[in-house]
mmCIF file of C-alpha atoms and ligand atoms in Angstrom:
data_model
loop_
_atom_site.group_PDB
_atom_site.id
_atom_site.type_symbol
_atom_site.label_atom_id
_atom_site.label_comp_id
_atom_site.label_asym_id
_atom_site.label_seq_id
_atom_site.Cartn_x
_atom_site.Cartn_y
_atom_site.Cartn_z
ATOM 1 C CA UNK I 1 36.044 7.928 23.122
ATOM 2 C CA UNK I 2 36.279 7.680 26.960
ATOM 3 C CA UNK I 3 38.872 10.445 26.877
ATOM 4 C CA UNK I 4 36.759 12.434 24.942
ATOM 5 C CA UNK I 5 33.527 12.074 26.962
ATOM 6 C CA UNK I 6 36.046 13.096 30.164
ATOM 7 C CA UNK I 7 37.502 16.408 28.373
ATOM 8 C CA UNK I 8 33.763 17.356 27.101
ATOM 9 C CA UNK I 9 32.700 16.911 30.762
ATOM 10 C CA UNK I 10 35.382 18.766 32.152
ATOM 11 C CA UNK I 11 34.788 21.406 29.740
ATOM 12 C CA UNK I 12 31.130 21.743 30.213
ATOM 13 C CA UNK I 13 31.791 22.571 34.490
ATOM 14 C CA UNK I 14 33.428 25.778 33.462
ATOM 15 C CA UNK I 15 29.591 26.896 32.019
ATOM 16 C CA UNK I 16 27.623 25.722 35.209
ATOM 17 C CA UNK I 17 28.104 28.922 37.593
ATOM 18 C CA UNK I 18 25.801 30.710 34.296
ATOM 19 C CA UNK I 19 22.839 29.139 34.480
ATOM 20 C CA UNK I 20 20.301 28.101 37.393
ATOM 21 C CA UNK I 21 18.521 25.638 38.044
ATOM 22 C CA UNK I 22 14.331 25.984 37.629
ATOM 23 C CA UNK I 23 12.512 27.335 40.262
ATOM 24 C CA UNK I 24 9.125 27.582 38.788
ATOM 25 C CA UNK I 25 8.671 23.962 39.295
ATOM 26 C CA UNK I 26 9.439 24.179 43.600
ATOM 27 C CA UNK I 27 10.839 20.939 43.988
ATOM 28 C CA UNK I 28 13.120 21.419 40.918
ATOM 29 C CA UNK I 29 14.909 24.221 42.589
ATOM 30 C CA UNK I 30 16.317 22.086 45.492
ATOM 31 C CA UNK I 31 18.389 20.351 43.281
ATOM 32 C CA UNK I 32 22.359 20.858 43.440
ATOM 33 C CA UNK I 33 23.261 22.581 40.584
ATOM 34 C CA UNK I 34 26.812 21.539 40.518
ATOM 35 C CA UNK I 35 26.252 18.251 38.855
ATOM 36 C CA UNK I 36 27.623 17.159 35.222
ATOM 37 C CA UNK I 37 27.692 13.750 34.222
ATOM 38 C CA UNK I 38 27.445 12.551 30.602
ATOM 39 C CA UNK I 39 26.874 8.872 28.841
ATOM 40 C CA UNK I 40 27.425 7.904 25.187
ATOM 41 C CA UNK I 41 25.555 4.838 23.742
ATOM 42 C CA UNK I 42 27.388 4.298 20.105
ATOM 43 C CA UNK I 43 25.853 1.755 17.773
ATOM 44 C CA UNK I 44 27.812 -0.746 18.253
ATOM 45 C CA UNK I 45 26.272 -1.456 21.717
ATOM 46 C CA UNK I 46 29.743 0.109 23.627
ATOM 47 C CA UNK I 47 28.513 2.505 26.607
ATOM 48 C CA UNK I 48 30.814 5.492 27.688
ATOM 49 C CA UNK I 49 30.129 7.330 30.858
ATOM 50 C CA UNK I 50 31.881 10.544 32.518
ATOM 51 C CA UNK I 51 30.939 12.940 35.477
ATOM 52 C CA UNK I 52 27.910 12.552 37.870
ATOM 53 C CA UNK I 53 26.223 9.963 35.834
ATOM 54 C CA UNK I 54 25.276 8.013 38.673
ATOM 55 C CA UNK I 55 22.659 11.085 39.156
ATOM 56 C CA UNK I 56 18.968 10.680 38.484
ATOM 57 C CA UNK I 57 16.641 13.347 37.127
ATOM 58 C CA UNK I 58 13.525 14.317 36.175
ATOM 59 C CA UNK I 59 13.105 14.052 32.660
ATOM 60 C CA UNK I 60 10.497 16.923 32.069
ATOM 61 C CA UNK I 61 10.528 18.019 27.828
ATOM 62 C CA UNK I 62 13.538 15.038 27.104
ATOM 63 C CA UNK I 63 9.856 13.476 27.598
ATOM 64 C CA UNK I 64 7.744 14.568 24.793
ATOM 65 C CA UNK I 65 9.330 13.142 21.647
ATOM 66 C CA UNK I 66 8.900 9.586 23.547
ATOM 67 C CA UNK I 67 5.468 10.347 24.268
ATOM 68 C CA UNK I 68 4.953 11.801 20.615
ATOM 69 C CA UNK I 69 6.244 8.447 19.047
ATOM 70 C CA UNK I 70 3.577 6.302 21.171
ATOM 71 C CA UNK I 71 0.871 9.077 20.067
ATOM 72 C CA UNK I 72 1.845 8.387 16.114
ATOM 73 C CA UNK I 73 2.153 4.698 16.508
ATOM 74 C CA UNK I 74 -1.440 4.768 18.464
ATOM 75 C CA UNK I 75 -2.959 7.174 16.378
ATOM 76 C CA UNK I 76 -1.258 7.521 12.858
ATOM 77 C CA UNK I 77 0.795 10.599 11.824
ATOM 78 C CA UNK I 78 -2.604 12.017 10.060
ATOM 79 C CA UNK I 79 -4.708 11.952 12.813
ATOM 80 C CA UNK I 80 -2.385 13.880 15.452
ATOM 81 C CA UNK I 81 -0.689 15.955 12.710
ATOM 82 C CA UNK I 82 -4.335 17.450 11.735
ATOM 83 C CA UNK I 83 -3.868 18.704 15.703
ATOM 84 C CA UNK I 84 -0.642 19.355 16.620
ATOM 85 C CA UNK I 85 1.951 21.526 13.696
ATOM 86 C CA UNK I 86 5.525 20.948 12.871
ATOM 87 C CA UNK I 87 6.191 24.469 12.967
ATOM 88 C CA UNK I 88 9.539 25.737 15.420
ATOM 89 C CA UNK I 89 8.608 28.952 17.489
ATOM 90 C CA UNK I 90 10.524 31.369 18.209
ATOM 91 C CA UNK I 91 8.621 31.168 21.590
ATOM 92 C CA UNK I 92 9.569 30.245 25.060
ATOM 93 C CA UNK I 93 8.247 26.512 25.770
ATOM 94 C CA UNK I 94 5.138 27.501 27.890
ATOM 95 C CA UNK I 95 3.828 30.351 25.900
ATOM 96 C CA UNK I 96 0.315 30.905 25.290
ATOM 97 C CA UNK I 97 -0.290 32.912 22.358
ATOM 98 C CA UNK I 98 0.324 31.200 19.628
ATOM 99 C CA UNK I 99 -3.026 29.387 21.102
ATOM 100 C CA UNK I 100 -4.813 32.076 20.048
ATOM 101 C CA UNK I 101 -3.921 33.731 17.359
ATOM 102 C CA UNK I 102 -3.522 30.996 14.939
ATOM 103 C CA UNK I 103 -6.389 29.860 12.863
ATOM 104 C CA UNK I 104 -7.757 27.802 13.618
ATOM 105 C CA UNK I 105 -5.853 27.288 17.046
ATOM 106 C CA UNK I 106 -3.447 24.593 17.270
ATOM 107 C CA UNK I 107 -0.268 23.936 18.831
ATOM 108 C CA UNK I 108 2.890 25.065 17.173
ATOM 109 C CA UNK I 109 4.600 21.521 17.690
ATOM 110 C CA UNK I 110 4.631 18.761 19.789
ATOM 111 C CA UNK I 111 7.626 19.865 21.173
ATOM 112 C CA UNK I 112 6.178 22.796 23.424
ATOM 113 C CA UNK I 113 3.924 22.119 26.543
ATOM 114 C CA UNK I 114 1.039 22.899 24.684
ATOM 115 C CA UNK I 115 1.145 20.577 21.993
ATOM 116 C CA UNK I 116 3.094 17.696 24.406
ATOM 117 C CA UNK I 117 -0.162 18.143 26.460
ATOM 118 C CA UNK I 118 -2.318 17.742 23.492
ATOM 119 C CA UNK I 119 -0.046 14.475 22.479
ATOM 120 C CA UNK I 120 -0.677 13.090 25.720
ATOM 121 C CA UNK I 121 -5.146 13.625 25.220
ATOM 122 C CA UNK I 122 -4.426 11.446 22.104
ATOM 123 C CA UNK I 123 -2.453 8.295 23.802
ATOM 124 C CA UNK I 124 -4.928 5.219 23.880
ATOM 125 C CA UNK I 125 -6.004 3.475 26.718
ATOM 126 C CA UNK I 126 -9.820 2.832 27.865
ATOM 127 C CA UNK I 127 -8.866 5.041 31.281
ATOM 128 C CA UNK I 128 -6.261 7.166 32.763
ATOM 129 C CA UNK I 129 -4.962 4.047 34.412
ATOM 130 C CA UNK I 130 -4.363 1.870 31.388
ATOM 131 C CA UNK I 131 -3.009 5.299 29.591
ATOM 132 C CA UNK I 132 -0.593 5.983 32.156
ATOM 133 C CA UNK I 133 0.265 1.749 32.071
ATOM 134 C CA UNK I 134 1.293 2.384 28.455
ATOM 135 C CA UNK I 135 2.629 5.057 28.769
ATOM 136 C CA UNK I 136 5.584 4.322 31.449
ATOM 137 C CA UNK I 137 5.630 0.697 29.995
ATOM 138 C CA UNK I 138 6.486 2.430 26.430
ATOM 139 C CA UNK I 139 9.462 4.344 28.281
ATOM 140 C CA UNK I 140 10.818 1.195 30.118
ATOM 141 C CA UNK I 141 10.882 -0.630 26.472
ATOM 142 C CA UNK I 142 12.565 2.212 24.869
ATOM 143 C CA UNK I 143 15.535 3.097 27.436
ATOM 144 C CA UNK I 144 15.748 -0.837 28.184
ATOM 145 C CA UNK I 145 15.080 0.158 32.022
ATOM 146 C CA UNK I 146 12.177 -2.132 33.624
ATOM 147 C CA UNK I 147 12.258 -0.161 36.681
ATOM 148 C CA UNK I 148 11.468 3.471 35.471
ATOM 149 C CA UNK I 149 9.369 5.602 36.901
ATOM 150 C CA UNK I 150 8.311 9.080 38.388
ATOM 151 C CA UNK I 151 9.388 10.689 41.065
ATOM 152 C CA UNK I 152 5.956 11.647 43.473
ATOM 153 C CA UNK I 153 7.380 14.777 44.503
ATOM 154 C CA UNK I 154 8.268 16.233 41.551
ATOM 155 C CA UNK I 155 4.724 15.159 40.351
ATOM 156 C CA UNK I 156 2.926 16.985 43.082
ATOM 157 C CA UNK I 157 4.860 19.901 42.674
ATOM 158 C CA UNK I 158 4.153 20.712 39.164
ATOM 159 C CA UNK I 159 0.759 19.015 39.418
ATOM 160 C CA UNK I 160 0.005 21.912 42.476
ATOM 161 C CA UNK I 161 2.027 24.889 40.180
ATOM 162 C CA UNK I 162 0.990 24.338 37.056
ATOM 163 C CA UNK I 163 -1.515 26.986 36.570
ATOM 164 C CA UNK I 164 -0.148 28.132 33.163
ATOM 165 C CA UNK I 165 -0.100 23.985 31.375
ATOM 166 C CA UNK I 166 -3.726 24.196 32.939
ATOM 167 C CA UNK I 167 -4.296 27.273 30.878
ATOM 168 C CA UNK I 168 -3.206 25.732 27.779
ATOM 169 C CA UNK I 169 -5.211 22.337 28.262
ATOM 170 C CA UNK I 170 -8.332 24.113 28.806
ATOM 171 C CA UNK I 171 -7.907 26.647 25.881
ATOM 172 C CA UNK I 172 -7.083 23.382 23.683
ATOM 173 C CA UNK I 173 -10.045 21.359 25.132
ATOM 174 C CA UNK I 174 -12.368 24.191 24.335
ATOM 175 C CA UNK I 175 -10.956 23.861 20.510
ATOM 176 C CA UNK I 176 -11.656 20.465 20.385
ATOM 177 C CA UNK I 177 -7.546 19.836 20.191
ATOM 178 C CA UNK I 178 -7.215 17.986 23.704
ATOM 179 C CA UNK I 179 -9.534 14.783 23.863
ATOM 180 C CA UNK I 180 -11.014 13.286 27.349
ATOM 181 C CA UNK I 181 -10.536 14.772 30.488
ATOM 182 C CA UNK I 182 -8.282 18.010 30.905
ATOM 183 C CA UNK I 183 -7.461 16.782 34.580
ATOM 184 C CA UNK I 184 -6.716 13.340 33.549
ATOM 185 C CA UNK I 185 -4.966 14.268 30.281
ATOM 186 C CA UNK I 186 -2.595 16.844 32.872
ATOM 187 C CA UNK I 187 -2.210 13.924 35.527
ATOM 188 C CA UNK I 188 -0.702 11.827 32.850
ATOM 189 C CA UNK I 189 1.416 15.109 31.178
ATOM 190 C CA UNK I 190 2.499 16.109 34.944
ATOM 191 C CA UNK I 191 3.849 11.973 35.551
ATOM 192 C CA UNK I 192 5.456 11.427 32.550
ATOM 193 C CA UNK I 193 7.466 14.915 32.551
ATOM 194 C CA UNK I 194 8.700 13.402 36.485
ATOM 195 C CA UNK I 195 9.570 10.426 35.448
ATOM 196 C CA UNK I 196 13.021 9.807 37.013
ATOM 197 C CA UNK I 197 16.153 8.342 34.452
ATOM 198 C CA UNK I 198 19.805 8.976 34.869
ATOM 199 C CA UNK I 199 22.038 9.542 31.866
ATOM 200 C CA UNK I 200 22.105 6.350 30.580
ATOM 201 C CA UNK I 201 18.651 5.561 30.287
ATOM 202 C CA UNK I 202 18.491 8.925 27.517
ATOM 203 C CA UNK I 203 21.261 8.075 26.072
ATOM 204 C CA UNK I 204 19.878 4.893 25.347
ATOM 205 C CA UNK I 205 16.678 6.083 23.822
ATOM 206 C CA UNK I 206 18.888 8.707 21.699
ATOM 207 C CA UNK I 207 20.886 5.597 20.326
ATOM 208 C CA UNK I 208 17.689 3.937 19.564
ATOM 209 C CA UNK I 209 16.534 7.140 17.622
ATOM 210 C CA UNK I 210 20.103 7.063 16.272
ATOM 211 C CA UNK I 211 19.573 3.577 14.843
ATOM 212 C CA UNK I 212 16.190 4.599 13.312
ATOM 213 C CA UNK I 213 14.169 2.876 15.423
ATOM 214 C CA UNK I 214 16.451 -0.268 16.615
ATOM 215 C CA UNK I 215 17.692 -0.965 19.672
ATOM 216 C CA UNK I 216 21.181 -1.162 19.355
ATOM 217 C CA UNK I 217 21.893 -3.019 22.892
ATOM 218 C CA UNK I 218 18.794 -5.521 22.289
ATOM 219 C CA UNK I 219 18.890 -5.215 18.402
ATOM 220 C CA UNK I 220 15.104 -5.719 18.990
ATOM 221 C CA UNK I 221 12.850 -2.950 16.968
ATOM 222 C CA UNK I 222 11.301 -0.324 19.229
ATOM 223 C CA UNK I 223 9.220 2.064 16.705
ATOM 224 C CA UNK I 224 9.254 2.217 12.979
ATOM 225 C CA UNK I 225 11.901 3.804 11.544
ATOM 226 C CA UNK I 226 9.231 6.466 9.641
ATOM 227 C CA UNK I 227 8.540 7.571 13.497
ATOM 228 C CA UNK I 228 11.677 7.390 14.532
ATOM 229 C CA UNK I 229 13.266 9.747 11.369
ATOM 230 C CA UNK I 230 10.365 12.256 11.883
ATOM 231 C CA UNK I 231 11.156 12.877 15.656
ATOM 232 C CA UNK I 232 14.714 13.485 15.527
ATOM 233 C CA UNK I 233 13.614 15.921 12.803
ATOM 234 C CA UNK I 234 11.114 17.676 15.365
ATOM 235 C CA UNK I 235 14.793 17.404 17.578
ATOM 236 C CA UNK I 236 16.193 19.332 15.245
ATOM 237 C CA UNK I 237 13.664 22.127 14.417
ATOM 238 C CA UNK I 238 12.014 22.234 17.934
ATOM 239 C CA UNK I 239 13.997 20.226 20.346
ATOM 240 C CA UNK I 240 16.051 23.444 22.048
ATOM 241 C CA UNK I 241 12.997 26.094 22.213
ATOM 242 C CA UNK I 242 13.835 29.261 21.260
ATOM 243 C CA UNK I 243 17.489 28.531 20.859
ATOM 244 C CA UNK I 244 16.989 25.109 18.565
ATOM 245 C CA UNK I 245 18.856 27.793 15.250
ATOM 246 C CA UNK I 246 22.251 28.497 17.369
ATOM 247 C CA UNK I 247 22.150 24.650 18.389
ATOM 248 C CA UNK I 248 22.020 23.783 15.423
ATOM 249 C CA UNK I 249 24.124 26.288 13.990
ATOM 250 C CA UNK I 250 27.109 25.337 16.867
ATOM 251 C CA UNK I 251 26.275 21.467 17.590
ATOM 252 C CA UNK I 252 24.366 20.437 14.694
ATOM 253 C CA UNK I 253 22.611 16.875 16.545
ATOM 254 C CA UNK I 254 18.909 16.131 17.012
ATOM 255 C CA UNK I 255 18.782 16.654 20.557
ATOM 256 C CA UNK I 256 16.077 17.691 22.999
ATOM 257 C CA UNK I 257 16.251 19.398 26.405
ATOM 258 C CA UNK I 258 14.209 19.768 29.723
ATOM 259 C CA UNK I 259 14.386 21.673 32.375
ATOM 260 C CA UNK I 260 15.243 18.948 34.804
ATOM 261 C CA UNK I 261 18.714 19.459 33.317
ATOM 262 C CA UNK I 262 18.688 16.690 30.753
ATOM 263 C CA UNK I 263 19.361 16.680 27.259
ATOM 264 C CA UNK I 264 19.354 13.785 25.410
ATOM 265 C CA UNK I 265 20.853 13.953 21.809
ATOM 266 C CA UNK I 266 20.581 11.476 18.722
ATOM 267 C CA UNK I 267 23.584 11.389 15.978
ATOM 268 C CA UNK I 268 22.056 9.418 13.374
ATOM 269 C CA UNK I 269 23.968 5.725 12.422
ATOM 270 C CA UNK I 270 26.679 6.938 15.219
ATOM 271 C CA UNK I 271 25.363 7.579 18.514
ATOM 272 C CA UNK I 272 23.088 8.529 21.639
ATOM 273 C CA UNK I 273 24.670 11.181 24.244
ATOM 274 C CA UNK I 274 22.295 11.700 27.247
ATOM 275 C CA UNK I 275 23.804 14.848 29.433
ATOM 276 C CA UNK I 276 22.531 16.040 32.361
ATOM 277 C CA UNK I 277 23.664 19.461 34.578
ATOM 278 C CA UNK I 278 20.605 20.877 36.631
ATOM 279 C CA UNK I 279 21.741 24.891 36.083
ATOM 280 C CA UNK I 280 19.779 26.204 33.154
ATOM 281 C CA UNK I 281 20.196 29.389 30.721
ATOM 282 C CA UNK I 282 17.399 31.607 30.490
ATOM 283 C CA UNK I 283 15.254 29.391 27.426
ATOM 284 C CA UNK I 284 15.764 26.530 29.881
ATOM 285 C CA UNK I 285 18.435 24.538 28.641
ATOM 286 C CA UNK I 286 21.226 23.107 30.459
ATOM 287 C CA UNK I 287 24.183 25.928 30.272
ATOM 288 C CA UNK I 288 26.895 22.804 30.896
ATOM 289 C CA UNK I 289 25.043 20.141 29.203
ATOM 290 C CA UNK I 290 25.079 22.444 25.720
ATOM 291 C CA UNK I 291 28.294 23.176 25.966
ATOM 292 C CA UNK I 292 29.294 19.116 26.424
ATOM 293 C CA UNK I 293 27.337 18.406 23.592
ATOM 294 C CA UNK I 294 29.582 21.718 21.468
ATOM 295 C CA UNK I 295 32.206 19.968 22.746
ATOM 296 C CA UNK I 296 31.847 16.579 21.644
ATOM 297 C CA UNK I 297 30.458 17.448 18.087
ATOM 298 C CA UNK I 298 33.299 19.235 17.635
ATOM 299 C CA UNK I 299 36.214 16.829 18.330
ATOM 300 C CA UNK I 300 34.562 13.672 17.407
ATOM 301 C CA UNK I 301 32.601 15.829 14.294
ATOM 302 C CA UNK I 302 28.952 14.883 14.653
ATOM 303 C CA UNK I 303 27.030 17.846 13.052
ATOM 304 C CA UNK I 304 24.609 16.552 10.712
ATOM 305 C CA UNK I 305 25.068 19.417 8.571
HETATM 306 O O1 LIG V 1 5.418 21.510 31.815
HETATM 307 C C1 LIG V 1 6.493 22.000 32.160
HETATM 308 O O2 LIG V 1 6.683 23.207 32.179
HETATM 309 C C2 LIG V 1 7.598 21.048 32.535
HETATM 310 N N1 LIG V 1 7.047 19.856 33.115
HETATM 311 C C3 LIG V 1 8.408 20.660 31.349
HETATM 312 C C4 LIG V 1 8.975 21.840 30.597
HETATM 313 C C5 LIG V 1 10.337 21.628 30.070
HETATM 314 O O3 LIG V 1 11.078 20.758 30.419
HETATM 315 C C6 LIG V 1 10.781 22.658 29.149
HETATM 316 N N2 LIG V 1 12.166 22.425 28.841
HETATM 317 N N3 LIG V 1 13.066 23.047 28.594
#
């Protein structure tokens, strides 16, 4: 496996020089773009780990299906599937006008900003405080890391650029989707998307999807495995944008990106493969960090399909 994990890696640095890394988000785009590091959590509890894994990143979108499985386990599938949709776009992750021209409005999925914002409004708590406690403390538990958290910068970057995820909670809060406090509901959105992990810590929480809901190096339960089964099915529909068909088509794994340069991927019973390589393609996904994950379904034959 460890051999494996080091071709994949090698592999994936041909693919960095295409992509670049985000600049929309300021403080993103002073990141080196030449790092590739990979980790594999298998079942069994054995962790595998190749490349700059030593490297810590913003998580950005490998955030939201966390978030959404706190949302469903605080609110009940009904209740925030009446709000958000399960429908892929075709999309890019911050568009707008789906917003309006479904109705009635509603987010496509929880997947893109708009309906990760609207999973964060439904997250219970009796203030943003508490919210933002259970939040982060829901993260720790699942990636088995007690000392998680975000990275201020990175918060007060996108918390100062982003005009556009402002647009989008305001639109929602006007149709009654986003409850409580746009500002409040975008503080908490803004934190958990800057939370910092390296590779290990979503690889972890990809081997706990993997295991439906177990954690395979505690063996302790983290969410029920109903939650767990319909996220990595979001993964798979939702979880690369506008280019989750050709992943699926090429790598066939739940997996979900961010444009911190993290992906972290779920191959149920098997596996959890968190990658991370800054430089992203034009839909925001990690050029290297893709092709790793081709890589590695291909020689160790993890397509789902
Ligand atoms: O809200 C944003 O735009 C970012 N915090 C997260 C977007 C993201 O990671 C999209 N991923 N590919």
């Amino acid at each position: 496996m460890q051999n494996i994990l080091d071709k994949a890696v090698e592999y994936g640095r041909n693919f960095i020089s295409y992509g670049k890394t985000a600049s929309y988000i300021p403080e993103l785009s002073k990141v080196d773009p030449n790092q590739l590091g990979a980790t594999i959590v298998t079942l069994q509890g054995e962790i595998y780990s190749s490349g700059d894994c030593g490297s810590t990143f913003s998580m950005q979108s490998v955030s939201k299906p966390v978030a959404l499985m706190l949302a469903i386990a605080d609110r009940g599938e009904d209740f925030v599937f009446k709000r958000v949709g399960m429908e892929p776009t075709g999309d890019a992750f911050n568009s707008i006008i789906r917003l309006e021209t479904i109705k009635p409005s509603k987010p496509l999925n929880p997947m893109i900003n708009a309906g990760a914002i609207a999973i964060d409004s439904f997250i219970l708590g009796s203030n943003a405080r508490e919210r933002f406690r259970r939040l982060i403390e829901f993260f720790r538990h699942i990636s088995g890391n007690d000392s998680l958290w975000y990275n201020p910068s990175i918060y007060r970057s996108e918390n100062e650029t982003g005009f556009r995820n402002r647009a989008l909670a305001n639109f929602m809060k006007d149709n009654d989707i986003l409850i409580g406090d746009v500002e409040e509901v975008l503080e908490l959105y803004f934190k958990q998307c800057s939370i910092e992990v390296n590779c290990q810590d979503i690889a972890t929480i990809g081997s706990v999807l993997a295991a439906g809901g177990v954690s395979p190096i505690t063996e302790q339960r983290i969410v029920d495995k109903q939650i767990a089964n319909l996220v990595k099915t979001f993964m798979v529909t939702c979880g690369m944008y506008d280019a989750s068909g050709e992943f699926a088509v090429r790598v066939g794994i739940p997996a979900k990106s961010g444009v911190g340069g993290g992906i972290m991927a779920a191959v149920p019973n098997r596996m959890g493969i968190g990658v991370f390589s800054p430089a992203l393609d034009q839909k925001g996904n990690s050029t290297a960090g893709v092709k790793v994950l081709e890589y590695l379904s291909r020689e160790l034959n993890l397509s789902i399909f």
